Short mmCIF file of C-alpha atoms in Angstrom, two decimals:
data_model
loop_
_atom_site.label_atom_id
_atom_site.label_comp_id
_atom_site.label_asym_id
_atom_site.label_seq_id
_atom_site.Cartn_x
_atom_site.Cartn_y
_atom_site.Cartn_z
CA UNK I 1 21.09 -12.83 54.01
CA UNK I 2 23.73 -11.58 56.52
CA UNK I 3 26.43 -9.05 55.41
CA UNK I 4 24.08 -7.71 52.62
CA UNK I 5 23.58 -4.13 51.58
CA UNK I 6 20.44 -2.48 50.24
CA UNK I 7 21.60 -0.44 47.15
CA UNK I 8 19.98 1.71 44.57
CA UNK I 9 20.09 -0.16 41.38
CA UNK I 10 22.81 1.38 39.16
CA UNK I 11 20.24 1.85 36.25
CA UNK I 12 18.17 4.31 38.36
CA UNK I 13 18.52 7.99 37.61
CA UNK I 14 16.50 11.04 38.90
CA UNK I 15 15.98 14.54 37.51
CA UNK I 16 14.69 17.64 39.39
CA UNK I 17 11.31 19.09 38.17
CA UNK I 18 9.75 22.42 38.89
CA UNK I 19 7.58 20.87 41.68
CA UNK I 20 9.68 17.95 42.75
CA UNK I 21 11.58 15.19 40.87
CA UNK I 22 11.20 12.40 38.52
CA UNK I 23 12.93 8.92 39.02
CA UNK I 24 13.46 6.41 36.25
CA UNK I 25 14.27 2.86 36.52
CA UNK I 26 14.68 -0.24 34.06
CA UNK I 27 11.04 -1.12 33.80
CA UNK I 28 9.23 1.85 35.55
CA UNK I 29 9.34 5.45 36.74
CA UNK I 30 7.51 7.71 39.17
CA UNK I 31 7.16 11.33 39.91
CA UNK I 32 6.81 13.17 43.17
CA UNK I 33 5.43 16.81 43.67
CA UNK I 34 6.02 18.63 46.83
CA UNK I 35 8.42 21.53 46.19
CA UNK I 36 12.05 22.01 45.28
CA UNK I 37 13.12 20.75 48.68
CA UNK I 38 12.28 17.18 47.36
CA UNK I 39 15.51 17.37 45.31
CA UNK I 40 17.66 18.01 48.37
CA UNK I 41 16.24 15.24 50.17
CA UNK I 42 16.81 12.84 47.13
CA UNK I 43 20.45 13.88 46.78
CA UNK I 44 21.01 13.13 50.52
CA UNK I 45 19.19 9.75 50.33
CA UNK I 46 20.63 8.65 46.91
CA UNK I 47 24.27 9.24 47.72
CA UNK I 48 24.49 6.51 50.47
CA UNK I 49 22.01 4.15 48.56
CA UNK I 50 24.25 4.27 45.54
CA UNK I 51 27.14 2.72 47.59
CA UNK I 52 24.68 0.55 49.72
CA UNK I 53 23.47 0.66 53.20
CA UNK I 54 22.41 -2.02 55.73
CA UNK I 55 18.71 -2.63 55.29
CA UNK I 56 17.93 -1.72 58.78
CA UNK I 57 19.38 1.73 58.29
CA UNK I 58 17.03 2.61 55.51
CA UNK I 59 14.47 4.21 57.71
CA UNK I 60 13.10 7.59 58.55
CA UNK I 61 15.12 9.21 61.38
CA UNK I 62 13.06 9.81 64.55
CA UNK I 63 14.03 13.30 64.80
CA UNK I 64 13.27 14.27 61.27
CA UNK I 65 10.94 17.23 60.83
CA UNK I 66 7.30 16.04 59.91
CA UNK I 67 7.59 17.31 56.29
CA UNK I 68 10.90 15.60 55.71
CA UNK I 69 9.73 12.30 57.44
CA UNK I 70 6.77 12.32 55.09
CA UNK I 71 8.99 12.93 52.05
CA UNK I 72 11.43 10.32 53.03
CA UNK I 73 8.59 7.85 53.75
CA UNK I 74 7.14 8.35 50.32
CA UNK I 75 10.43 8.16 48.46
CA UNK I 76 11.51 5.02 50.17
CA UNK I 77 8.16 3.41 49.54
CA UNK I 78 8.23 4.32 45.91
CA UNK I 79 11.62 2.92 45.54
CA UNK I 80 10.55 -0.37 46.98
CA UNK I 81 7.36 -0.32 44.85
CA UNK I 82 9.16 0.28 41.61
CA UNK I 83 11.83 -2.25 42.26
CA UNK I 84 14.53 0.26 42.31
CA UNK I 85 16.27 -1.26 45.38
CA UNK I 86 18.21 -4.48 45.40
CA UNK I 87 20.12 -6.41 48.05
CA UNK I 88 23.87 -7.06 47.20
CA UNK I 89 26.52 -8.67 49.27
CA UNK I 90 28.87 -6.27 51.11
CA UNK I 91 31.66 -8.59 50.02
CA UNK I 92 31.17 -10.98 47.16
CA UNK I 93 34.14 -13.17 48.41
CA UNK I 94 36.52 -15.26 46.39
CA UNK I 95 34.24 -15.76 43.42
CA UNK I 96 33.16 -12.16 42.84
CA UNK I 97 32.00 -11.11 39.19
CA UNK I 98 33.91 -8.52 37.34
CA UNK I 99 32.71 -5.04 38.20
CA UNK I 100 30.77 -4.55 35.09
CA UNK I 101 28.94 -7.84 35.43
CA UNK I 102 28.21 -7.10 39.05
CA UNK I 103 26.75 -3.83 38.16
CA UNK I 104 24.63 -5.27 35.41
CA UNK I 105 23.20 -7.96 37.75
CA UNK I 106 22.54 -5.30 40.41
CA UNK I 107 20.74 -3.26 37.76
CA UNK I 108 18.39 -6.00 36.33
CA UNK I 109 18.57 -9.16 38.62
CA UNK I 110 15.92 -9.88 41.37
CA UNK I 111 18.69 -11.45 43.25
CA UNK I 112 22.32 -10.77 41.88
CA UNK I 113 23.96 -13.42 44.01
CA UNK I 114 21.56 -16.13 42.83
CA UNK I 115 21.98 -15.06 39.37
CA UNK I 116 25.80 -15.01 39.42
CA UNK I 117 25.76 -18.51 40.98
CA UNK I 118 23.68 -19.82 38.08
CA UNK I 119 25.89 -18.17 35.51
CA UNK I 120 29.03 -19.45 37.11
CA UNK I 121 27.73 -23.06 37.31
CA UNK I 122 26.67 -22.93 33.59
CA UNK I 123 28.60 -24.41 30.54
CA UNK I 124 27.30 -23.67 27.13
CA UNK I 125 27.85 -25.60 23.92
CA UNK I 126 27.99 -23.40 20.88
CA UNK I 127 27.13 -24.82 17.36
CA UNK I 128 27.28 -22.64 14.45
CA UNK I 129 28.99 -21.21 11.45
CA UNK I 130 32.04 -19.09 11.79
CA UNK I 131 31.06 -15.49 12.33
CA UNK I 132 28.06 -16.44 14.38
CA UNK I 133 29.86 -18.90 16.57
CA UNK I 134 32.67 -16.61 17.23
CA UNK I 135 30.65 -13.63 18.18
CA UNK I 136 28.42 -15.78 20.41
CA UNK I 137 31.36 -17.18 22.19
CA UNK I 138 32.80 -13.89 22.74
CA UNK I 139 29.67 -12.31 24.19
CA UNK I 140 29.15 -15.41 26.56
CA UNK I 141 32.71 -15.11 27.92
CA UNK I 142 32.25 -11.44 28.45
CA UNK I 143 29.18 -12.26 30.61
CA UNK I 144 31.19 -14.64 32.67
CA UNK I 145 29.74 -17.70 31.28
CA UNK I 146 31.90 -20.81 30.52
CA UNK I 147 31.72 -21.99 26.93
CA UNK I 148 32.35 -25.75 26.94
CA UNK I 149 32.61 -26.37 23.20
CA UNK I 150 32.38 -24.74 19.87
CA UNK I 151 31.35 -26.93 16.88
CA UNK I 152 30.46 -26.14 13.42
CA UNK I 153 26.96 -26.13 12.07
CA UNK I 154 24.23 -24.30 10.21
CA UNK I 155 23.00 -21.16 11.79
CA UNK I 156 23.52 -20.81 15.52
CA UNK I 157 22.48 -23.11 18.41
CA UNK I 158 23.45 -22.30 22.14
CA UNK I 159 22.59 -25.02 24.60
CA UNK I 160 23.15 -25.29 28.45
CA UNK I 161 21.17 -27.91 30.57
CA UNK I 162 17.57 -27.37 29.68
CA UNK I 163 18.01 -23.95 28.09
CA UNK I 164 18.55 -23.38 24.33
CA UNK I 165 18.56 -20.43 21.92
CA UNK I 166 18.62 -20.64 18.19
CA UNK I 167 19.54 -17.96 15.63
CA UNK I 168 20.11 -17.51 12.04
CA UNK I 169 21.63 -15.02 9.73
CA UNK I 170 21.30 -14.37 5.92
CA UNK I 171 22.99 -11.65 3.90
CA UNK I 172 20.41 -9.05 4.75
CA UNK I 173 18.46 -10.25 7.74
CA UNK I 174 19.10 -12.15 10.97
CA UNK I 175 16.97 -13.37 14.00
CA UNK I 176 17.24 -14.94 17.40
CA UNK I 177 14.21 -16.92 18.80
CA UNK I 178 12.96 -17.14 22.37
CA UNK I 179 14.71 -19.50 24.70
CA UNK I 180 13.39 -22.90 25.28
CA UNK I 181 13.97 -26.61 24.67
CA UNK I 182 16.31 -27.62 22.02
CA UNK I 183 13.69 -29.21 19.64
CA UNK I 184 11.33 -26.20 20.00
CA UNK I 185 13.82 -23.45 19.33
CA UNK I 186 15.28 -25.36 16.29
CA UNK I 187 11.62 -25.86 14.98
CA UNK I 188 11.00 -22.17 15.44
CA UNK I 189 14.31 -21.00 13.87
CA UNK I 190 13.50 -23.03 10.77
CA UNK I 191 9.94 -21.61 10.54
CA UNK I 192 11.21 -18.01 11.11
CA UNK I 193 14.02 -18.40 8.56
CA UNK I 194 11.30 -19.54 5.86
CA UNK I 195 9.05 -16.56 6.87
CA UNK I 196 11.82 -14.03 6.53
CA UNK I 197 13.24 -15.41 3.35
CA UNK I 198 16.47 -13.64 3.61
CA UNK I 199 18.93 -13.14 0.66
CA UNK I 200 21.58 -15.87 0.07
CA UNK I 201 25.03 -15.27 0.96
CA UNK I 202 27.26 -14.64 3.80
CA UNK I 203 26.15 -12.03 6.46
CA UNK I 204 27.94 -8.84 6.99
CA UNK I 205 30.16 -8.87 10.06
CA UNK I 206 28.15 -6.23 11.72
CA UNK I 207 24.92 -8.18 11.31
CA UNK I 208 26.45 -11.53 12.49
CA UNK I 209 27.89 -9.75 15.78
CA UNK I 210 24.51 -8.19 16.44
CA UNK I 211 22.47 -11.46 16.00
CA UNK I 212 24.96 -13.57 17.81
CA UNK I 213 25.32 -11.26 20.79
CA UNK I 214 21.55 -11.03 20.97
CA UNK I 215 21.23 -14.64 21.11
CA UNK I 216 23.93 -15.04 23.85
CA UNK I 217 22.11 -12.21 25.82
CA UNK I 218 18.79 -14.19 25.68
CA UNK I 219 20.57 -17.44 26.91
CA UNK I 220 22.34 -15.65 29.65
CA UNK I 221 19.16 -14.09 30.90
CA UNK I 222 17.53 -17.50 30.79
CA UNK I 223 20.37 -19.19 32.71
CA UNK I 224 20.45 -16.41 35.39
CA UNK I 225 16.72 -16.35 35.89
CA UNK I 226 16.62 -12.81 34.60
CA UNK I 227 13.59 -11.32 32.39
CA UNK I 228 14.04 -12.08 28.72
CA UNK I 229 15.25 -8.98 26.91
CA UNK I 230 11.96 -9.10 24.79
CA UNK I 231 10.03 -8.04 27.86
CA UNK I 232 11.88 -4.76 28.54
CA UNK I 233 9.58 -1.67 28.09
CA UNK I 234 11.05 0.64 25.59
CA UNK I 235 8.27 3.20 25.08
CA UNK I 236 9.58 6.14 26.96
CA UNK I 237 6.11 7.72 27.02
CA UNK I 238 4.47 4.73 28.94
CA UNK I 239 5.64 2.61 31.78
CA UNK I 240 2.89 0.08 31.14
CA UNK I 241 3.96 -3.30 29.54
CA UNK I 242 1.80 -4.54 26.70
CA UNK I 243 -1.41 -6.00 27.60
CA UNK I 244 -2.56 -9.71 26.99
CA UNK I 245 -0.65 -12.92 27.40
CA UNK I 246 2.81 -13.03 26.16
CA UNK I 247 3.61 -14.52 22.81
CA UNK I 248 6.99 -15.78 21.57
CA UNK I 249 9.12 -12.82 20.69
CA UNK I 250 11.87 -13.05 17.99
CA UNK I 251 14.47 -10.61 17.55
CA UNK I 252 14.75 -9.65 13.86
CA UNK I 253 17.71 -7.52 12.76
CA UNK I 254 18.35 -5.90 9.35
CA UNK I 255 21.22 -4.07 7.86
CA UNK I 256 19.86 -1.51 5.60
CA UNK I 257 19.60 0.41 7.86
CA UNK I 258 21.13 -1.41 10.54
CA UNK I 259 18.52 -2.08 13.28
CA UNK I 260 16.95 -4.72 15.37
CA UNK I 261 13.70 -5.05 17.34
CA UNK I 262 11.49 -7.88 18.83
CA UNK I 263 8.43 -9.02 16.87
CA UNK I 264 5.66 -11.38 18.04
CA UNK I 265 5.90 -14.96 16.70
CA UNK I 266 2.79 -17.20 16.47
CA UNK I 267 4.64 -20.63 16.94
CA UNK I 268 3.38 -23.91 15.83
CA UNK I 269 5.40 -25.80 18.43
CA UNK I 270 5.11 -23.39 21.26
CA UNK I 271 1.53 -21.92 21.28
CA UNK I 272 0.29 -19.55 23.88
CA UNK I 273 -3.04 -18.70 25.23
CA UNK I 274 -4.89 -16.38 22.96
CA UNK I 275 -4.77 -12.72 23.77
CA UNK I 276 -3.17 -9.48 22.60
CA UNK I 277 -3.96 -7.18 19.58
CA UNK I 278 -5.07 -9.42 16.55
CA UNK I 279 -3.80 -6.76 14.15
CA UNK I 280 -0.24 -6.75 15.66
CA UNK I 281 -0.02 -10.58 16.02
CA UNK I 282 -1.32 -11.68 12.68
CA UNK I 283 -0.22 -8.67 10.63
CA UNK I 284 3.29 -8.14 11.95
CA UNK I 285 5.24 -6.59 9.22
CA UNK I 286 8.12 -8.98 9.76
CA UNK I 287 6.79 -12.28 11.12
CA UNK I 288 2.91 -12.14 10.70
CA UNK I 289 1.39 -15.03 8.73
CA UNK I 290 -0.49 -12.60 6.61
CA UNK I 291 0.66 -9.30 5.15
CA UNK I 292 0.30 -6.19 7.34
CA UNK I 293 -2.98 -4.59 6.50
CA UNK I 294 -2.48 -0.99 5.46
CA UNK I 295 -4.39 1.73 3.65
CA UNK I 296 -1.55 2.28 1.25
CA UNK I 297 -2.60 4.17 -1.88
CA UNK I 298 -6.26 3.00 -1.72
CA UNK I 299 -8.96 5.65 -1.72
CA UNK I 300 -10.26 6.48 1.70
CA UNK I 301 -13.64 8.13 1.04
CA UNK I 302 -16.42 7.43 1.62
CA UNK I 303 -15.44 3.83 2.84
CA UNK I 304 -12.18 3.27 4.64
CA UNK I 305 -10.11 0.72 2.85
CA UNK I 306 -7.09 -1.41 3.77
CA UNK I 307 -5.09 -4.06 1.76
CA UNK I 308 -3.52 -7.31 3.20
CA UNK I 309 -1.52 -8.49 0.26
CA UNK I 310 -4.19 -8.86 -2.74
CA UNK I 311 -7.06 -8.86 -0.24
CA UNK I 312 -9.02 -5.61 0.50
CA UNK I 313 -10.94 -4.84 3.75
CA UNK I 314 -13.74 -2.34 4.43
CA UNK I 315 -14.85 -0.43 7.38
CA UNK I 316 -16.17 2.81 8.67
CA UNK I 317 -12.71 3.55 10.31
CA UNK I 318 -9.23 2.79 9.37
CA UNK I 319 -9.04 0.26 12.29
CA UNK I 320 -12.27 -1.54 11.10
CA UNK I 321 -10.89 -1.80 7.61
CA UNK I 322 -7.48 -3.03 8.60
CA UNK I 323 -9.11 -5.79 10.83
CA UNK I 324 -11.47 -6.63 8.09
CA UNK I 325 -8.56 -7.06 5.51
CA UNK I 326 -6.58 -9.06 7.92
CA UNK I 327 -9.50 -11.41 8.55
CA UNK I 328 -10.11 -11.90 4.81
CA UNK I 329 -6.44 -12.72 4.22
CA UNK I 330 -6.48 -15.02 7.28
CA UNK I 331 -9.25 -17.14 5.66
CA UNK I 332 -6.71 -18.63 3.23
CA UNK I 333 -5.11 -20.17 6.34
CA UNK I 334 -8.42 -21.48 7.85
CA UNK I 335 -10.49 -24.62 6.92
CA UNK I 336 -13.05 -24.31 4.12
CA UNK I 337 -16.77 -23.54 5.06
CA UNK I 338 -16.16 -21.70 8.26
CA UNK I 339 -17.09 -18.15 9.54
CA UNK I 340 -13.74 -16.67 10.72
CA UNK I 341 -13.98 -13.91 13.38
CA UNK I 342 -11.56 -11.74 15.37
CA UNK I 343 -12.96 -13.37 18.60
CA UNK I 344 -15.89 -15.66 19.61
CA UNK I 345 -18.64 -13.03 19.51
CA UNK I 346 -17.55 -12.03 15.96
CA UNK I 347 -17.15 -15.45 14.55
CA UNK I 348 -20.40 -16.63 16.05
CA UNK I 349 -22.45 -13.60 14.81
CA UNK I 350 -21.03 -14.14 11.34
CA UNK I 351 -21.96 -17.84 11.39
CA UNK I 352 -25.44 -17.38 12.66
CA UNK I 353 -26.13 -14.59 10.11
CA UNK I 354 -25.06 -16.81 7.28
CA UNK I 355 -27.32 -19.56 8.67
CA UNK I 356 -30.38 -17.33 8.47
CA UNK I 357 -29.52 -15.56 5.31
CA UNK I 358 -31.73 -17.78 3.08
CA UNK I 359 -34.93 -17.77 5.19
CA UNK I 360 -38.04 -16.29 3.96
CA UNK I 361 -39.72 -13.49 5.54
CA UNK I 362 -41.92 -10.33 5.12
CA UNK I 363 -40.86 -7.20 3.25
CA UNK I 364 -39.85 -4.19 5.24
CA UNK I 365 -41.16 -0.89 3.90
CA UNK I 366 -38.69 1.78 2.88
CA UNK I 367 -39.91 4.31 5.39
CA UNK I 368 -38.79 1.94 8.31
CA UNK I 369 -35.10 2.78 7.34
CA UNK I 370 -34.88 5.65 4.89
CA UNK I 371 -35.29 8.37 7.79
CA UNK I 372 -32.13 6.93 9.49
CA UNK I 373 -29.24 9.47 8.67
CA UNK I 374 -26.75 6.60 8.69
CA UNK I 375 -28.58 4.27 6.43
CA UNK I 376 -29.54 7.16 4.11
CA UNK I 377 -25.78 8.25 4.01
CA UNK I 378 -24.58 4.90 2.93
CA UNK I 379 -27.43 4.27 0.42
CA UNK I 380 -26.73 7.50 -1.19
CA UNK I 381 -23.02 6.63 -1.54
CA UNK I 382 -24.10 3.73 -3.53
CA UNK I 383 -26.70 5.25 -5.78
CA UNK I 384 -25.23 8.88 -6.22
CA UNK I 385 -21.54 8.81 -5.35
CA UNK I 386 -20.96 5.73 -7.41
CA UNK I 387 -24.09 5.99 -9.56
CA UNK I 388 -24.83 2.25 -9.29
CA UNK I 389 -28.26 1.08 -10.59
CA UNK I 390 -28.72 -0.69 -7.39
CA UNK I 391 -31.76 -1.91 -5.44
CA UNK I 392 -32.01 -2.93 -1.90
CA UNK I 393 -34.26 -5.68 -0.58
CA UNK I 394 -35.20 -5.48 3.03
CA UNK I 395 -36.88 -8.45 4.69
CA UNK I 396 -37.86 -9.11 8.18
CA UNK I 397 -36.92 -12.74 9.11
CA UNK I 398 -38.01 -12.68 12.76
CA UNK I 399 -39.33 -10.18 15.39
CA UNK I 400 -35.81 -8.67 15.65
CA UNK I 401 -33.99 -10.09 12.76
CA UNK I 402 -33.76 -8.08 9.41
CA UNK I 403 -31.90 -8.97 6.19
CA UNK I 404 -30.86 -6.45 3.64
CA UNK I 405 -29.49 -7.49 0.17
CA UNK I 406 -28.01 -4.92 -2.35
CA UNK I 407 -28.19 -5.94 -6.00
CA UNK I 408 -27.25 -4.13 -9.34
CA UNK I 409 -28.05 -5.46 -12.76
CA UNK I 410 -29.08 -8.80 -11.26
CA UNK I 411 -25.80 -9.19 -9.46
CA UNK I 412 -25.70 -9.57 -5.56
CA UNK I 413 -23.19 -6.85 -4.30
CA UNK I 414 -23.70 -7.33 -0.59
CA UNK I 415 -26.04 -8.43 2.31
CA UNK I 416 -26.25 -7.96 5.99
CA UNK I 417 -28.36 -9.26 8.81
CA UNK I 418 -29.02 -7.13 11.82
CA UNK I 419 -31.61 -6.24 14.55
CA UNK I 420 -32.83 -3.05 13.01
CA UNK I 421 -33.74 -2.37 9.42
CA UNK I 422 -31.56 0.85 9.37
CA UNK I 423 -28.45 -1.03 10.53
CA UNK I 424 -28.93 -3.88 8.07
CA UNK I 425 -29.32 -1.30 5.21
CA UNK I 426 -26.26 0.59 6.41
CA UNK I 427 -23.92 -2.42 6.58
CA UNK I 428 -25.21 -3.74 3.21
CA UNK I 429 -24.86 -0.27 1.53
CA UNK I 430 -21.51 0.51 2.95
CA UNK I 431 -20.30 -2.94 1.80
CA UNK I 432 -21.68 -2.24 -1.67
CA UNK I 433 -20.02 1.26 -1.82
CA UNK I 434 -16.71 -0.20 -0.52
CA UNK I 435 -16.70 -2.82 -3.38
CA UNK I 436 -17.38 -0.15 -6.00
CA UNK I 437 -14.68 2.12 -4.40
CA UNK I 438 -12.08 -0.69 -4.40
CA UNK I 439 -13.10 -2.01 -7.83
CA UNK I 440 -13.26 -5.70 -6.53
CA UNK I 441 -15.70 -8.53 -7.33
CA UNK I 442 -17.64 -10.77 -5.22
CA UNK I 443 -20.25 -10.39 -2.42
CA UNK I 444 -19.10 -8.35 0.47
CA UNK I 445 -20.46 -8.86 3.91
CA UNK I 446 -20.00 -6.67 6.92
CA UNK I 447 -21.75 -6.99 10.31
CA UNK I 448 -22.26 -5.40 13.88
CA UNK I 449 -20.54 -8.34 15.53
CA UNK I 450 -17.06 -7.01 14.82
CA UNK I 451 -15.02 -5.56 17.71
CA UNK I 452 -15.19 -1.97 16.63
CA UNK I 453 -12.60 0.39 18.40
CA UNK I 454 -13.98 3.22 20.29
CA UNK I 455 -13.79 6.45 18.37
CA UNK I 456 -12.43 9.74 19.85
CA UNK I 457 -15.22 11.66 21.43
CA UNK I 458 -17.70 8.71 21.44
CA UNK I 459 -18.47 9.35 25.09
CA UNK I 460 -18.99 13.14 24.62
CA UNK I 461 -22.51 14.12 25.72
CA UNK I 462 -23.34 15.82 22.64
CA UNK I 463 -22.53 12.78 20.23
CA UNK I 464 -25.02 10.28 18.99
CA UNK I 465 -25.30 7.21 16.83
CA UNK I 466 -24.66 9.22 13.76
CA UNK I 467 -21.17 10.45 14.98
CA UNK I 468 -19.67 6.93 15.77
CA UNK I 469 -21.75 4.22 14.12
CA UNK I 470 -21.30 1.33 14.12
CA UNK I 471 -19.39 1.60 17.45
CA UNK I 472 -21.84 0.52 20.21
CA UNK I 473 -23.80 -2.02 18.16
CA UNK I 474 -21.80 -4.83 19.59
CA UNK I 475 -23.24 -4.15 23.08
CA UNK I 476 -26.40 -5.81 22.00
CA UNK I 477 -24.78 -8.51 19.94
CA UNK I 478 -25.12 -11.40 22.40
CA UNK I 479 -28.95 -10.74 22.77
CA UNK I 480 -29.17 -10.50 19.12
CA UNK I 481 -27.54 -13.80 18.62
CA UNK I 482 -30.23 -15.53 20.72
CA UNK I 483 -32.78 -14.26 18.30
CA UNK I 484 -30.74 -15.77 15.40
CA UNK I 485 -30.33 -19.04 17.17
CA UNK I 486 -34.18 -19.21 17.55
CA UNK I 487 -34.35 -19.21 13.75
CA UNK I 488 -31.18 -21.13 12.82
CA UNK I 489 -30.44 -23.46 15.75
CA UNK I 490 -26.95 -23.55 16.87
CA UNK I 491 -23.72 -23.67 15.00
CA UNK I 492 -20.48 -25.60 16.04
CA UNK I 493 -16.98 -24.26 16.70
CA UNK I 494 -14.16 -25.42 14.38
CA UNK I 495 -10.43 -25.97 15.48
CA UNK I 496 -8.11 -23.53 13.66
CA UNK I 497 -4.78 -24.81 14.81
CA UNK I 498 -2.16 -23.21 17.07
CA UNK I 499 -1.17 -20.10 14.98
CA UNK I 500 -4.56 -18.68 14.36
CA UNK I 501 -5.89 -19.67 17.72
CA UNK I 502 -2.94 -18.08 19.52
CA UNK I 503 -3.78 -14.90 17.67
CA UNK I 504 -7.27 -14.95 19.08
CA UNK I 505 -9.12 -15.94 16.03
CA UNK I 506 -12.30 -18.12 16.32
CA UNK I 507 -14.14 -20.07 13.69
CA UNK I 508 -17.67 -21.72 13.38
CA UNK I 509 -19.03 -24.05 10.88
CA UNK I 510 -21.14 -22.22 8.31
CA UNK I 511 -24.54 -23.85 7.40
CA UNK I 512 -27.67 -22.29 6.10
CA UNK I 513 -30.99 -22.87 7.72
CA UNK I 514 -33.53 -24.65 5.64
CA UNK I 515 -30.88 -26.27 3.26
#
C-alpha cells in the first residue's frame, strides 16, 4: 500500500533488564540479552517507530558498528516475528476513525485499514431487553459501528449480515456466546442459560453493562476480521496459547464478586473436532456437562479420591482420580452398555478387558505377584489398613493376559485384567481399597489403559516402577490389546453425540466372550 507507515503497535511496551531488555505485545513477548547498551538501541529505534516510518527506512544503517548492526537486526527481526509491527496509512483521509479506535485497530488488527472499512460498512440490528440493548448499542456506537435498529426482545441478539452474537443476563449471572449464524448462537444461548440456571429477576446495571459490552466486543471483532477476545492469552507467565483444537468459548460474568472470564462450551449445534484437556472441557466449573471433579473433603490416603457430584473416582494420583470421577459421571450421558474412555486407547482397553473377564483359565500362584512392591503395597492396604476379610483370585487367561478379582464375604469388590499378575493385583487391590476408603458400594474397575499424567521426577535416573506406577504401563497397552483381541475378538465403536465426542471421549460396545 502506498503512503503507508510501519508502526510499532501501541500495545507494545519494553522494560530494561540487567542484561538487555524484555518486550511485551498483545499475544507474545521476547527477551534479548547482550548488555545494557541494548536498551539505548531500543530507545532510539522505538521512538521513530511509535510515530511510524516508511517500511523501506526500517533497515540497519550501512555505517553502523558491527555490534550495533547485529543488535538492530535481531531487534527488528523479533518485532516482525512477534507481530509487533503494523502498517498504517500516513493519512487516513476523509473517513478516518476516531483516534482511540485507530489506536485500538493499530494495536490488534492484522490490517487496520481493512478492519476499519469492514466496521464502517456494517449495520447492526440490536434485539433485546432495556438495559442489555441500551448498553450494547452504546458499545457498538463507541466502536464506530452503525446501529440500524433497536427492537425489544428477550435476552440480547446482535446481528449484522452473516454475523450474530447472543447473550443473556439473570439477576446473578450473565453470558455472551461465540459469534456465528443466528440459529446457532440462539440455540447455544438457550442451552447456556439452562446450564447456568441464573436467579430470576432483573440484572444489576453493572452486570448488564458488562455482558452487553462483551457481546458487542465479540461482534465488532467478528465484523472487523479480528481475533475473538476469547483467544487472547492472559497468562502472564506463559506466551503459549492453549493446545488442542479451539472449542466454543462463552463469556460468563457474575456479580458476587463482579468478574468475567471465558469458559469452554461443548455445543450441540456447533461441534468441534475432539481435542483439548478432557478435565477442563467436561468438568468446567461453569459450563461443563458434569460437575467439576475435585478432592473436596474426601480422604486422600492411601488412594487418591475425587468427587464429581455424587460420583467418586479413584486413582494413584489426584489427576488420575479426577479423570476417573469425571468419566464415571459422564457415563450418565452415554448410551447403556458401553465402555467409556478418555480416548480411543482407554475405551478400547476397557471394552476388551470386559469381554475377556468371564473366560476360564489357570490359577496363578501367589509367589508370582506377592514379591512385587506395588502389588504388595495395595494388597496390604486392603487387608491391613482397612482390615477387610478379602481374598484375591488371580487367573491366567492367556499367555500375557491375567485377571485378578478381589472378594470379601462373598461380595465382589473389584477386578482387573492386565498383562502381568502384579499389575492385575495392584489395580484390583487399589480399587478395593479405594472403595472401602470412600465408603461406596458396587464393583470398582481400574486399568492400565487410562492416560496417566507423567509424575514429577518420573524420568530421574534413580526412579523405578515403584516410584511412579502406574505411569508408563500405557506404553505397552496397544500390544496388550492385541493379546486381548486374540481371546475376545473385536469390539465395535459406539457414537456418543457431539458433546461427549467434542470433549474427546470414546465408547465401545461392551460384550463378554463366551456369553
